[in-house]
Tab-separated table of C-alpha atoms and ligand atoms in Angstrom:
chain	number	residue	atom	x	y	z
A	1	MET	CA	-0.006	-0.122	0.084
A	2	ASN	CA	1.627	3.617	-0.819
A	3	VAL	CA	0.762	6.774	1.354
A	4	SER	CA	-1.994	8.043	-1.529
A	5	ASP	CA	-4.418	4.701	-1.221
A	6	LEU	CA	-3.760	5.153	2.637
A	7	ARG	CA	-4.602	9.292	1.859
A	8	GLY	CA	-8.332	8.079	0.123
A	9	ILE	CA	-9.068	5.392	2.640
A	10	LEU	CA	-8.793	7.719	5.670
A	11	ALA	CA	-11.041	10.421	3.694
A	12	TYR	CA	-13.249	8.281	3.517
A	13	ILE	CA	-14.042	7.886	7.560
A	14	PRO	CA	-15.627	10.746	8.113
A	15	GLN	CA	-17.382	10.851	5.511
A	16	PHE	CA	-19.139	7.736	6.692
A	17	ARG	CA	-18.377	8.226	10.179
A	18	GLU	CA	-22.223	8.024	12.551
A	19	LYS	CA	-23.841	7.254	9.077
A	20	VAL	CA	-25.939	4.002	8.996
A	21	PHE	CA	-24.785	1.161	6.650
A	22	VAL	CA	-27.260	-1.837	5.643
A	23	ILE	CA	-25.401	-4.921	5.004
A	24	ALA	CA	-27.474	-7.470	3.300
A	25	ILE	CA	-26.318	-11.206	3.639
A	26	ASP	CA	-27.073	-13.625	1.624
A	27	GLY	CA	-27.775	-17.022	2.989
A	28	ALA	CA	-24.875	-18.679	1.319
A	29	ILE	CA	-22.963	-15.818	2.473
A	30	ALA	CA	-23.716	-16.444	5.939
A	31	ALA	CA	-22.875	-19.993	5.148
A	32	SER	CA	-19.315	-20.003	3.233
A	33	GLU	CA	-16.057	-20.076	4.327
A	34	ASN	CA	-15.182	-16.079	4.696
A	35	PHE	CA	-17.767	-15.321	6.999
A	36	PRO	CA	-15.799	-15.274	9.922
A	37	ASN	CA	-14.066	-12.406	7.733
A	38	LEU	CA	-16.348	-11.238	6.973
A	39	VAL	CA	-17.498	-10.355	10.512
A	40	LEU	CA	-13.855	-9.408	11.063
A	41	ASP	CA	-14.600	-6.058	8.736
A	42	LEU	CA	-17.874	-5.339	10.749
A	43	ALA	CA	-15.633	-4.400	13.436
A	44	VAL	CA	-13.315	-2.487	12.006
A	45	LEU	CA	-16.489	-0.935	10.626
A	46	ARG	CA	-17.862	-0.059	13.701
A	47	SER	CA	-14.910	1.045	14.470
A	48	VAL	CA	-14.917	3.701	12.930
A	49	ALA	CA	-18.528	4.553	14.423
A	50	ILE	CA	-20.313	3.259	11.560
A	51	LYS	CA	-23.383	1.650	12.169
A	52	VAL	CA	-24.045	-1.505	10.676
A	53	VAL	CA	-27.598	-3.071	10.745
A	54	LEU	CA	-27.987	-6.702	9.156
A	55	VAL	CA	-30.322	-8.613	7.013
A	56	HIS	CA	-30.474	-11.709	6.330
A	57	GLY	CA	-31.527	-14.249	3.592
A	58	ILE	CA	-32.199	-17.965	3.278
A	59	ALA	CA	-32.411	-19.407	0.693
A	60	HIS	CA	-29.645	-21.747	0.511
A	61	GLN	CA	-30.088	-22.853	4.173
A	62	LEU	CA	-34.308	-23.272	3.497
A	63	LYS	CA	-33.076	-25.964	0.260
A	64	GLN	CA	-30.519	-27.447	2.698
A	65	LEU	CA	-33.112	-28.437	4.753
A	66	SER	CA	-36.338	-29.041	2.102
A	67	LEU	CA	-33.145	-31.405	0.316
A	68	LEU	CA	-32.136	-33.116	4.072
A	69	LEU	CA	-36.113	-34.130	5.267
A	70	HIS	CA	-36.352	-34.867	1.853
A	71	THR	CA	-39.896	-31.856	1.657
A	72	ASP	CA	-40.732	-29.566	-1.286
A	73	LEU	CA	-41.287	-26.575	-0.932
A	74	SER	CA	-43.489	-24.151	-2.817
A	75	ASP	CA	-40.500	-21.038	-2.832
A	76	THR	CA	-37.146	-20.161	-1.776
A	77	THR	CA	-37.153	-17.061	-1.958
A	78	GLY	CA	-40.243	-15.013	-0.320
A	79	ILE	CA	-41.564	-13.879	-3.894
A	80	GLY	CA	-43.717	-16.671	-4.887
A	81	ILE	CA	-46.079	-18.997	-2.633
A	82	THR	CA	-45.357	-20.099	1.373
A	83	ASP	CA	-47.338	-22.639	2.529
A	84	GLN	CA	-47.570	-23.476	5.882
A	85	LYS	CA	-45.226	-26.084	5.379
A	86	THR	CA	-42.492	-23.972	3.683
A	87	HIS	CA	-43.328	-21.796	6.598
A	88	GLU	CA	-42.058	-23.549	9.565
A	89	LEU	CA	-38.917	-24.032	7.845
A	90	SER	CA	-38.262	-20.437	6.728
A	91	LEU	CA	-38.381	-20.204	10.429
A	92	ILE	CA	-36.479	-23.290	11.514
A	93	ALA	CA	-33.536	-21.798	8.538
A	94	SER	CA	-34.084	-18.251	10.286
A	95	SER	CA	-33.071	-18.317	13.314
A	96	LYS	CA	-30.407	-21.234	12.621
A	97	VAL	CA	-28.627	-17.593	10.601
A	98	THR	CA	-30.284	-15.355	12.603
A	99	PHE	CA	-27.992	-17.407	15.163
A	100	GLN	CA	-24.740	-18.225	13.253
A	101	ILE	CA	-24.548	-14.158	12.579
A	102	LEU	CA	-24.942	-14.251	16.237
A	103	GLU	CA	-22.774	-16.520	17.144
A	104	ALA	CA	-19.528	-15.379	15.216
A	105	LEU	CA	-20.569	-11.270	16.096
A	106	SER	CA	-20.355	-12.542	19.934
A	107	ALA	CA	-17.298	-13.765	18.499
A	108	SER	CA	-15.690	-10.693	17.872
A	109	ASP	CA	-17.431	-8.921	20.810
A	110	LEU	CA	-19.312	-6.863	19.004
A	111	ARG	CA	-23.620	-7.023	20.413
A	112	ALA	CA	-25.687	-7.956	18.913
A	113	CYS	CA	-29.690	-8.476	18.380
A	114	ALA	CA	-32.518	-10.334	16.766
A	115	THR	CA	-35.652	-7.919	16.348
A	116	ASN	CA	-39.495	-7.939	14.979
A	117	ALA	CA	-39.455	-5.029	13.831
A	118	ILE	CA	-40.431	-5.922	10.325
A	119	ILE	CA	-44.408	-4.918	10.739
A	120	ALA	CA	-45.637	-7.262	7.704
A	121	HIS	CA	-49.119	-7.696	6.437
A	122	PRO	CA	-50.233	-10.677	3.931
A	123	PHE	CA	-48.852	-10.785	0.433
A	124	GLY	CA	-52.617	-11.406	-0.021
A	125	ILE	CA	-54.519	-12.835	-3.203
A	126	VAL	CA	-53.041	-11.950	-6.735
A	127	SER	CA	-54.955	-12.613	-10.318
A	128	GLY	CA	-56.542	-15.115	-7.720
A	129	VAL	CA	-53.251	-16.699	-6.759
A	130	ASP	CA	-53.455	-17.132	-3.178
A	131	TYR	CA	-49.389	-16.496	-2.069
A	132	GLN	CA	-50.341	-18.128	1.678
A	133	LEU	CA	-47.796	-16.882	4.279
A	134	THR	CA	-45.699	-14.293	1.559
A	135	GLY	CA	-46.489	-11.158	2.769
A	136	ARG	CA	-45.381	-7.718	2.690
A	137	ILE	CA	-43.493	-5.352	4.515
A	138	ASN	CA	-46.053	-2.928	5.469
A	139	LYS	CA	-44.122	-0.594	7.848
A	140	ILE	CA	-40.125	-0.813	9.572
A	141	ASP	CA	-39.944	0.064	13.194
A	142	VAL	CA	-37.361	2.300	12.953
A	143	PRO	CA	-38.046	3.734	16.916
A	144	PHE	CA	-36.527	0.422	17.884
A	145	ILE	CA	-34.126	0.108	14.871
A	146	GLU	CA	-32.634	4.036	16.059
A	147	TYR	CA	-32.765	2.584	19.733
A	148	LEU	CA	-30.461	-0.511	19.217
A	149	LEU	CA	-27.680	1.799	16.887
A	150	GLN	CA	-28.334	4.414	19.349
A	151	LYS	CA	-27.165	1.610	22.298
A	152	ASN	CA	-24.022	-0.008	19.725
A	153	ILE	CA	-26.234	-2.650	19.594
A	154	ILE	CA	-25.874	-4.729	15.725
A	155	PRO	CA	-29.447	-5.026	14.307
A	156	VAL	CA	-30.127	-8.567	13.105
A	157	ILE	CA	-32.882	-9.055	10.461
A	158	GLY	CA	-34.156	-11.851	9.309
A	159	PRO	CA	-36.649	-12.263	5.988
A	160	ILE	CA	-39.920	-13.086	8.121
A	161	GLY	CA	-42.273	-10.185	9.605
A	162	PHE	CA	-44.571	-10.195	11.725
A	163	ASP	CA	-48.223	-9.055	11.940
A	164	GLY	CA	-50.121	-7.551	14.549
A	165	GLU	CA	-52.292	-10.423	15.641
A	166	GLY	CA	-48.939	-13.288	16.043
A	167	LYS	CA	-48.782	-14.156	12.888
A	168	SER	CA	-45.703	-13.818	10.753
A	169	TYR	CA	-44.735	-14.155	7.220
A	170	ARG	CA	-42.456	-14.669	4.801
A	171	ILE	CA	-40.673	-11.610	2.960
A	172	ASN	CA	-37.354	-11.483	0.709
A	173	SER	CA	-34.473	-10.304	2.126
A	174	ASP	CA	-33.396	-8.173	-0.750
A	175	ALA	CA	-36.396	-5.793	-0.356
A	176	VAL	CA	-35.917	-6.311	3.274
A	177	ALA	CA	-33.354	-4.451	3.114
A	178	GLN	CA	-34.358	-2.016	1.031
A	179	CYS	CA	-36.907	-1.156	2.437
A	180	MET	CA	-34.744	-1.228	5.636
A	181	ALA	CA	-32.466	1.019	4.033
A	182	GLU	CA	-34.819	3.752	3.093
A	183	ALA	CA	-36.925	3.659	6.510
A	184	LEU	CA	-33.024	4.620	8.178
A	185	HIS	CA	-32.548	6.442	5.508
A	186	ALA	CA	-29.074	4.703	5.222
A	187	GLU	CA	-25.726	6.296	3.582
A	188	LYS	CA	-25.263	2.523	1.972
A	189	LEU	CA	-26.875	-0.175	1.338
A	190	ILE	CA	-24.400	-3.683	0.846
A	191	TYR	CA	-25.247	-6.719	-0.895
A	192	LEU	CA	-23.483	-9.939	0.180
A	193	THR	CA	-23.470	-12.313	-2.810
A	194	THR	CA	-22.183	-14.601	-4.344
A	195	TYR	CA	-21.278	-12.698	-7.111
A	196	PRO	CA	-18.522	-10.713	-8.215
A	197	GLY	CA	-21.310	-8.153	-9.083
A	198	ILE	CA	-23.028	-7.275	-12.183
A	199	LEU	CA	-21.850	-8.047	-15.167
A	200	ASP	CA	-22.322	-7.016	-18.672
A	201	ASN	CA	-23.034	-9.228	-21.334
A	202	GLU	CA	-19.275	-10.094	-22.368
A	203	GLY	CA	-19.422	-11.151	-18.851
A	204	ASN	CA	-17.158	-7.979	-17.121
A	205	LEU	CA	-17.858	-6.871	-14.339
A	206	ILE	CA	-20.048	-3.160	-14.830
A	207	ARG	CA	-18.752	-1.246	-11.564
A	208	GLU	CA	-20.985	1.443	-11.068
A	209	LEU	CA	-23.749	2.431	-12.669
A	210	ASP	CA	-25.389	6.252	-11.932
A	211	VAL	CA	-29.769	5.224	-11.568
A	212	GLN	CA	-30.207	6.194	-14.849
A	213	ALA	CA	-27.820	3.955	-16.571
A	214	ALA	CA	-28.848	1.225	-14.104
A	215	GLN	CA	-32.321	1.608	-15.119
A	216	GLU	CA	-31.477	1.441	-18.934
A	217	PHE	CA	-29.056	-1.751	-18.004
A	218	HIS	CA	-32.126	-3.731	-16.215
A	219	LYS	CA	-34.815	-2.729	-18.867
A	220	ASN	CA	-32.024	-5.014	-21.345
A	221	PHE	CA	-30.984	-7.604	-18.506
A	222	SER	CA	-30.346	-10.210	-20.299
A	223	LYS	CA	-31.855	-13.504	-19.282
A	224	SER	CA	-29.195	-15.237	-19.031
A	225	GLN	CA	-27.951	-13.226	-16.175
A	226	PRO	CA	-29.089	-15.347	-12.545
A	227	GLU	CA	-32.309	-14.154	-11.292
A	228	GLN	CA	-30.079	-13.264	-7.512
A	229	LEU	CA	-28.766	-10.955	-9.353
A	230	ARG	CA	-31.086	-8.869	-11.383
A	231	SER	CA	-33.470	-8.947	-7.811
A	232	LYS	CA	-30.208	-7.222	-5.948
A	233	LEU	CA	-30.331	-4.975	-9.402
A	234	GLU	CA	-33.801	-3.487	-8.992
A	235	HIS	CA	-33.971	-3.404	-4.952
A	236	ALA	CA	-30.480	-1.224	-5.233
A	237	ILE	CA	-32.655	1.472	-8.480
A	238	HIS	CA	-35.606	1.948	-6.213
A	239	ALA	CA	-32.768	2.141	-3.164
A	240	CYS	CA	-31.219	4.892	-4.976
A	241	LYS	CA	-33.867	6.890	-5.768
A	242	ASN	CA	-35.780	6.356	-2.455
A	243	GLY	CA	-32.427	8.616	-1.076
A	244	VAL	CA	-29.800	6.228	-0.589
A	245	ASN	CA	-26.830	7.929	-2.348
A	246	ARG	CA	-25.416	3.925	-2.939
A	247	VAL	CA	-25.415	0.485	-2.964
A	248	HIS	CA	-22.855	-1.790	-3.706
A	249	ILE	CA	-23.222	-5.466	-4.737
A	250	ILE	CA	-20.737	-7.864	-3.978
A	251	ASP	CA	-19.214	-10.720	-3.307
A	252	GLY	CA	-19.138	-12.166	-0.071
A	253	ARG	CA	-16.698	-14.867	-0.516
A	254	MET	CA	-13.289	-12.282	-1.293
A	255	ASP	CA	-11.554	-11.737	1.788
A	256	GLU	CA	-11.859	-7.975	2.957
A	257	ALA	CA	-14.937	-7.855	0.346
A	258	LEU	CA	-16.604	-5.742	2.970
A	259	LEU	CA	-13.388	-2.844	3.294
A	260	SER	CA	-12.035	-3.002	-0.592
A	261	GLU	CA	-15.400	-1.884	-1.205
A	262	ILE	CA	-16.030	0.785	0.879
A	263	PHE	CA	-12.350	1.810	1.579
A	264	SER	CA	-10.920	2.244	-1.216
A	265	ASN	CA	-12.729	4.356	-4.749
A	266	THR	CA	-12.889	2.222	-7.512
A	267	GLY	CA	-14.085	-0.997	-5.002
A	268	ILE	CA	-14.428	-4.035	-5.845
A	269	GLY	CA	-17.976	-5.214	-7.168
A	270	THR	CA	-21.001	-3.492	-9.119
A	271	MET	CA	-21.849	0.103	-6.738
A	272	ILE	CA	-25.267	1.970	-7.956
A	273	TYR	CA	-25.063	5.527	-6.898
A	274	ALA	CA	-27.128	8.278	-6.455
A	275	ASN	CA	-25.017	11.047	-5.250
A	276	GLN	CA	-21.613	12.607	-6.573
A	277	TYR	CA	-19.195	9.842	-6.921
A	278	GLU	CA	-17.161	10.139	-10.630
A	279	SER	CA	-16.107	13.613	-12.700
A	280	ILE	CA	-14.772	15.507	-14.870
A	281	ARG	CA	-13.609	19.282	-14.108
A	282	PRO	CA	-11.214	22.299	-15.382
A	283	ALA	CA	-7.848	21.922	-12.686
A	284	ARG	CA	-7.808	24.713	-10.368
A	285	LYS	CA	-4.622	26.081	-8.570
A	286	LYS	CA	-4.503	23.358	-5.927
A	287	ASP	CA	-5.057	20.411	-8.251
A	288	ILE	CA	-0.982	21.360	-9.643
A	289	GLY	CA	0.388	18.826	-7.069
A	290	ALA	CA	-1.650	16.332	-7.594
A	291	ILE	CA	-1.147	16.049	-11.701
A	292	LEU	CA	2.690	16.925	-11.716
A	293	LYS	CA	2.446	14.054	-9.445
A	294	LEU	CA	-0.060	11.773	-12.430
A	295	ILE	CA	2.971	12.948	-15.353
A	296	GLN	CA	5.868	11.337	-13.258
A	297	GLU	CA	6.329	8.392	-14.486
A	298	PRO	CA	5.394	9.050	-17.974
A	299	ILE	CA	7.514	11.883	-18.615
A	300	GLU	CA	10.244	9.544	-17.054
A	301	SER	CA	9.427	6.952	-19.419
A	302	ASP	CA	9.018	9.612	-22.607
A	303	GLU	CA	5.487	9.101	-22.358
A	304	ILE	CA	4.350	12.863	-21.871
A	305	LEU	CA	6.466	15.922	-23.033
A	306	PRO	CA	8.566	17.384	-19.368
A	307	ARG	CA	6.796	20.110	-17.771
A	308	LYS	CA	6.989	21.800	-14.343
A	309	ALA	CA	4.954	23.109	-12.265
A	310	VAL	CA	4.991	26.650	-13.800
A	311	ASP	CA	4.253	25.435	-16.957
A	312	ILE	CA	0.891	23.802	-16.076
A	313	ALA	CA	-0.208	27.069	-13.780
A	314	ARG	CA	0.510	28.766	-16.973
A	315	ASP	CA	-1.849	26.915	-19.265
A	316	LEU	CA	-4.121	25.750	-16.598
A	317	GLN	CA	-7.260	26.398	-18.131
A	318	SER	CA	-6.634	23.698	-20.948
A	319	TYR	CA	-6.668	20.757	-17.956
A	320	TYR	CA	-9.298	18.571	-16.542
A	321	VAL	CA	-8.763	16.568	-14.050
A	322	PHE	CA	-10.158	12.996	-13.418
A	323	GLU	CA	-11.765	13.222	-9.778
A	324	LEU	CA	-13.224	9.671	-7.826
A	325	ASP	CA	-14.620	10.881	-4.430
A	326	LYS	CA	-12.926	14.422	-4.898
A	327	GLN	CA	-9.040	12.187	-5.346
A	328	ILE	CA	-7.978	12.682	-8.729
A	329	VAL	CA	-6.633	10.291	-10.123
A	330	GLY	CA	-6.638	11.375	-14.272
A	331	CYS	CA	-5.659	14.275	-15.691
A	332	MET	CA	-5.011	15.580	-19.144
A	333	ALA	CA	-4.911	19.127	-21.402
A	334	VAL	CA	-6.968	20.296	-23.954
A	335	TYR	CA	-4.786	22.731	-26.510
A	336	PRO	CA	-6.890	23.982	-28.254
A	337	TYR	CA	-6.140	25.785	-32.237
A	338	PRO	CA	-8.280	28.278	-33.614
A	339	LYS	CA	-6.573	28.627	-36.897
A	340	THR	CA	-6.758	25.678	-38.136
A	341	SER	CA	-10.395	24.767	-35.840
A	342	GLN	CA	-7.376	22.027	-34.133
A	343	ALA	CA	-7.338	21.122	-30.829
A	344	GLU	CA	-4.709	18.835	-29.075
A	345	LEU	CA	-5.267	15.958	-26.414
A	346	ALA	CA	-2.274	16.131	-24.243
A	347	CYS	CA	-0.802	14.998	-21.378
A	348	LEU	CA	-2.662	12.323	-20.297
A	349	SER	CA	-1.965	10.174	-17.723
A	350	VAL	CA	-4.177	7.669	-15.642
A	351	ALA	CA	-2.839	6.788	-11.522
A	352	LYS	CA	-1.493	3.249	-12.483
A	353	SER	CA	-3.754	2.317	-8.777
A	354	HIS	CA	-6.728	3.046	-11.813
A	355	GLU	CA	-5.479	1.843	-14.526
A	356	ASN	CA	-7.660	-1.003	-17.015
A	357	GLN	CA	-11.019	0.981	-15.131
A	358	GLY	CA	-12.454	2.915	-18.748
A	359	ILE	CA	-11.024	6.306	-17.092
A	360	GLY	CA	-8.986	7.251	-19.833
A	361	ARG	CA	-11.508	5.891	-21.876
A	362	LYS	CA	-14.246	8.331	-20.222
A	363	MET	CA	-11.371	11.307	-20.125
A	364	ILE	CA	-10.700	11.230	-24.374
A	365	HIS	CA	-14.685	11.124	-24.441
A	366	TYR	CA	-15.073	14.072	-22.766
A	367	ALA	CA	-11.853	15.755	-24.794
A	368	GLU	CA	-13.824	14.782	-27.680
A	369	LYS	CA	-16.859	16.292	-26.930
A	370	LEU	CA	-15.367	19.723	-25.041
A	371	ALA	CA	-13.748	20.078	-28.731
A	372	SER	CA	-16.522	19.482	-30.644
A	373	GLN	CA	-18.460	22.137	-28.613
A	374	GLN	CA	-16.125	24.845	-28.695
A	375	GLY	CA	-16.247	24.657	-33.047
A	376	PHE	CA	-12.819	22.663	-33.030
A	377	LYS	CA	-13.450	20.244	-36.482
A	378	GLN	CA	-10.603	17.820	-35.487
A	379	LEU	CA	-8.717	16.074	-31.790
A	380	PHE	CA	-5.336	15.521	-32.383
A	381	LEU	CA	-2.687	14.073	-30.071
A	382	LEU	CA	1.671	12.947	-30.193
A	383	SER	CA	2.073	9.547	-28.589
A	384	THR	CA	5.276	7.733	-28.210
A	385	ARG	CA	4.400	4.771	-26.307
A	386	ALA	CA	0.602	4.989	-26.106
A	387	TYR	CA	-0.654	5.184	-29.368
A	388	VAL	CA	-1.960	1.761	-30.251
A	389	TYR	CA	-3.726	2.412	-26.922
A	390	PHE	CA	-5.744	5.753	-28.361
A	391	MET	CA	-6.359	3.761	-31.932
A	392	GLN	CA	-7.893	1.278	-30.144
A	393	LYS	CA	-9.690	2.302	-27.131
A	394	GLY	CA	-10.229	5.774	-28.503
A	395	GLY	CA	-10.256	5.037	-32.907
A	396	PHE	CA	-7.471	7.307	-33.044
A	397	LYS	CA	-6.155	7.203	-36.681
A	398	GLU	CA	-2.231	7.399	-37.982
A	399	ALA	CA	-1.932	10.476	-39.598
A	400	ASP	CA	1.276	12.645	-41.215
A	401	PRO	CA	2.676	14.762	-38.704
A	402	SER	CA	2.187	17.295	-42.093
A	403	ILE	CA	-1.783	17.599	-41.005
A	404	LEU	CA	-0.223	19.167	-37.066
A	405	PRO	CA	-1.206	23.106	-36.909
A	406	LEU	CA	2.202	24.910	-37.714
A	407	GLU	CA	3.401	26.067	-34.520
A	408	ARG	CA	3.111	22.463	-33.614
A	409	LYS	CA	4.756	21.143	-36.403
A	410	ILE	CA	7.331	23.508	-35.456
A	411	LYS	CA	7.657	22.146	-32.019
A	412	TYR	CA	7.086	18.930	-32.747
A	413	GLU	CA	10.097	18.853	-34.901
A	414	LYS	CA	12.457	20.451	-32.887
A	415	THR	CA	11.603	18.187	-29.300
A	416	GLY	CA	13.029	15.808	-32.009
A	417	ARG	CA	10.974	12.694	-30.495
A	418	ASN	CA	9.490	11.407	-33.272
A	419	SER	CA	6.043	10.336	-31.756
A	420	LYS	CA	3.328	9.952	-34.179
A	421	VAL	CA	0.685	12.048	-35.044
A	422	LEU	CA	-3.287	10.387	-34.490
A	423	TYR	CA	-6.193	12.432	-34.650
A	424	LYS	CA	-9.562	12.126	-35.048
A	425	PRO	CA	-12.226	14.232	-36.690
A	426	LEU	CA	-15.095	15.495	-34.966
A	427	GLN	CA	-18.536	16.064	-34.901
B	1	LIG	N1	-15.739	3.501	-1.139
B	1	LIG	C1	-16.796	4.102	-2.121
B	1	LIG	C2	-18.168	3.986	-1.558
B	1	LIG	O1	-18.225	3.399	-0.584
B	1	LIG	C3	-16.193	4.280	-3.862
B	1	LIG	C4	-16.863	2.938	-4.165
B	1	LIG	C5	-16.800	2.301	-5.536
B	1	LIG	N2	-16.752	1.541	-5.613
B	1	LIG	C6	-17.357	0.503	-7.246
B	1	LIG	N3	-17.548	-0.440	-7.695
B	1	LIG	N4	-17.036	1.129	-8.199
B	1	LIG	O2	-18.743	4.538	-1.305
């Protein structure tokens, strides 16, 4: 770990202090080998005054019970019909998981408490189908949960709701977690699953989606993707629309999964967010130090033309920085050549720790939009080593140096760097 990572980590502590995180644990995660490690992470969250509410699922345990007892279940998710027998097994499965969690928390000296804070009604009869003991959440007993949090007690909530007549109902745990996060105005909702996060159609992890993008993505969510993820994505979108800033879908089987997601600015899973997360903005004077740090290595390896603080300060209006949660992780300059309606993209650099996450591509895209809005017809760049990247990822084409504006051509010849000249027409 280097010091700048540490700065990033520490910056999150005041941001998350005293905030409520609802953490939803799939039944399979509570049963996984990594579960004790997850509880160690919870202890770390508590030690920095993050208020934790745990919600858990039971599908995994229910399936195990049905195998063990050779009984069929009417449903394992809390979405379908819950008949009497399935409900009884749900109660057994739920207490089993709750106690497993309580045991693990005890081992870390964390005080916790099982509750009856979910007030539920029967789901009812829909299109002629009676859902029997499947419930829907009517309300969350917020004062009760807040009381526990205030006393430093971790509420542990199973997927069972209670009505005023002493009856209980089976509820889907993703929905419980979403409602809980909304009711408590939680800062975060974190789903710990057995998947790395949401994957795109090529199977690549999607690191983040703002709510609008998540909605678009959900519309086209391929049928081949696992139902559990669809459910999480759906609930994540709802939660974000109802005031939860960030929802994370991460792999609970990974060691330090929670800490890596919460305290690094790129995380390890998928984040659906409703508040400011990443932005590209014009550089300010106080960013010069960060820019110099970003370009130091590329300058040493002859990728970027050497420049000093005074050079950056002089051309500051041409520089832009890429921020993730206020930490600068990328920079670039866009120089105008109005006489020939060209703009130059220069000094593009992304922090080593943030490579291969699409940041460079986002900056190129931003530069294109910016230059085109300012009326430029072409974006060009000079590159000694990264030209393949610009051609493959940025859609640039190689050109003869004669396309350069005269003043730039003179400089190009003077440096003798013999860079490749690339260009891209703008709309
Ligand atoms: N650590 C930050 C947070 O918890 C950012 C996490 C970003 N995660 C991601 N998958 N892009 O809010």
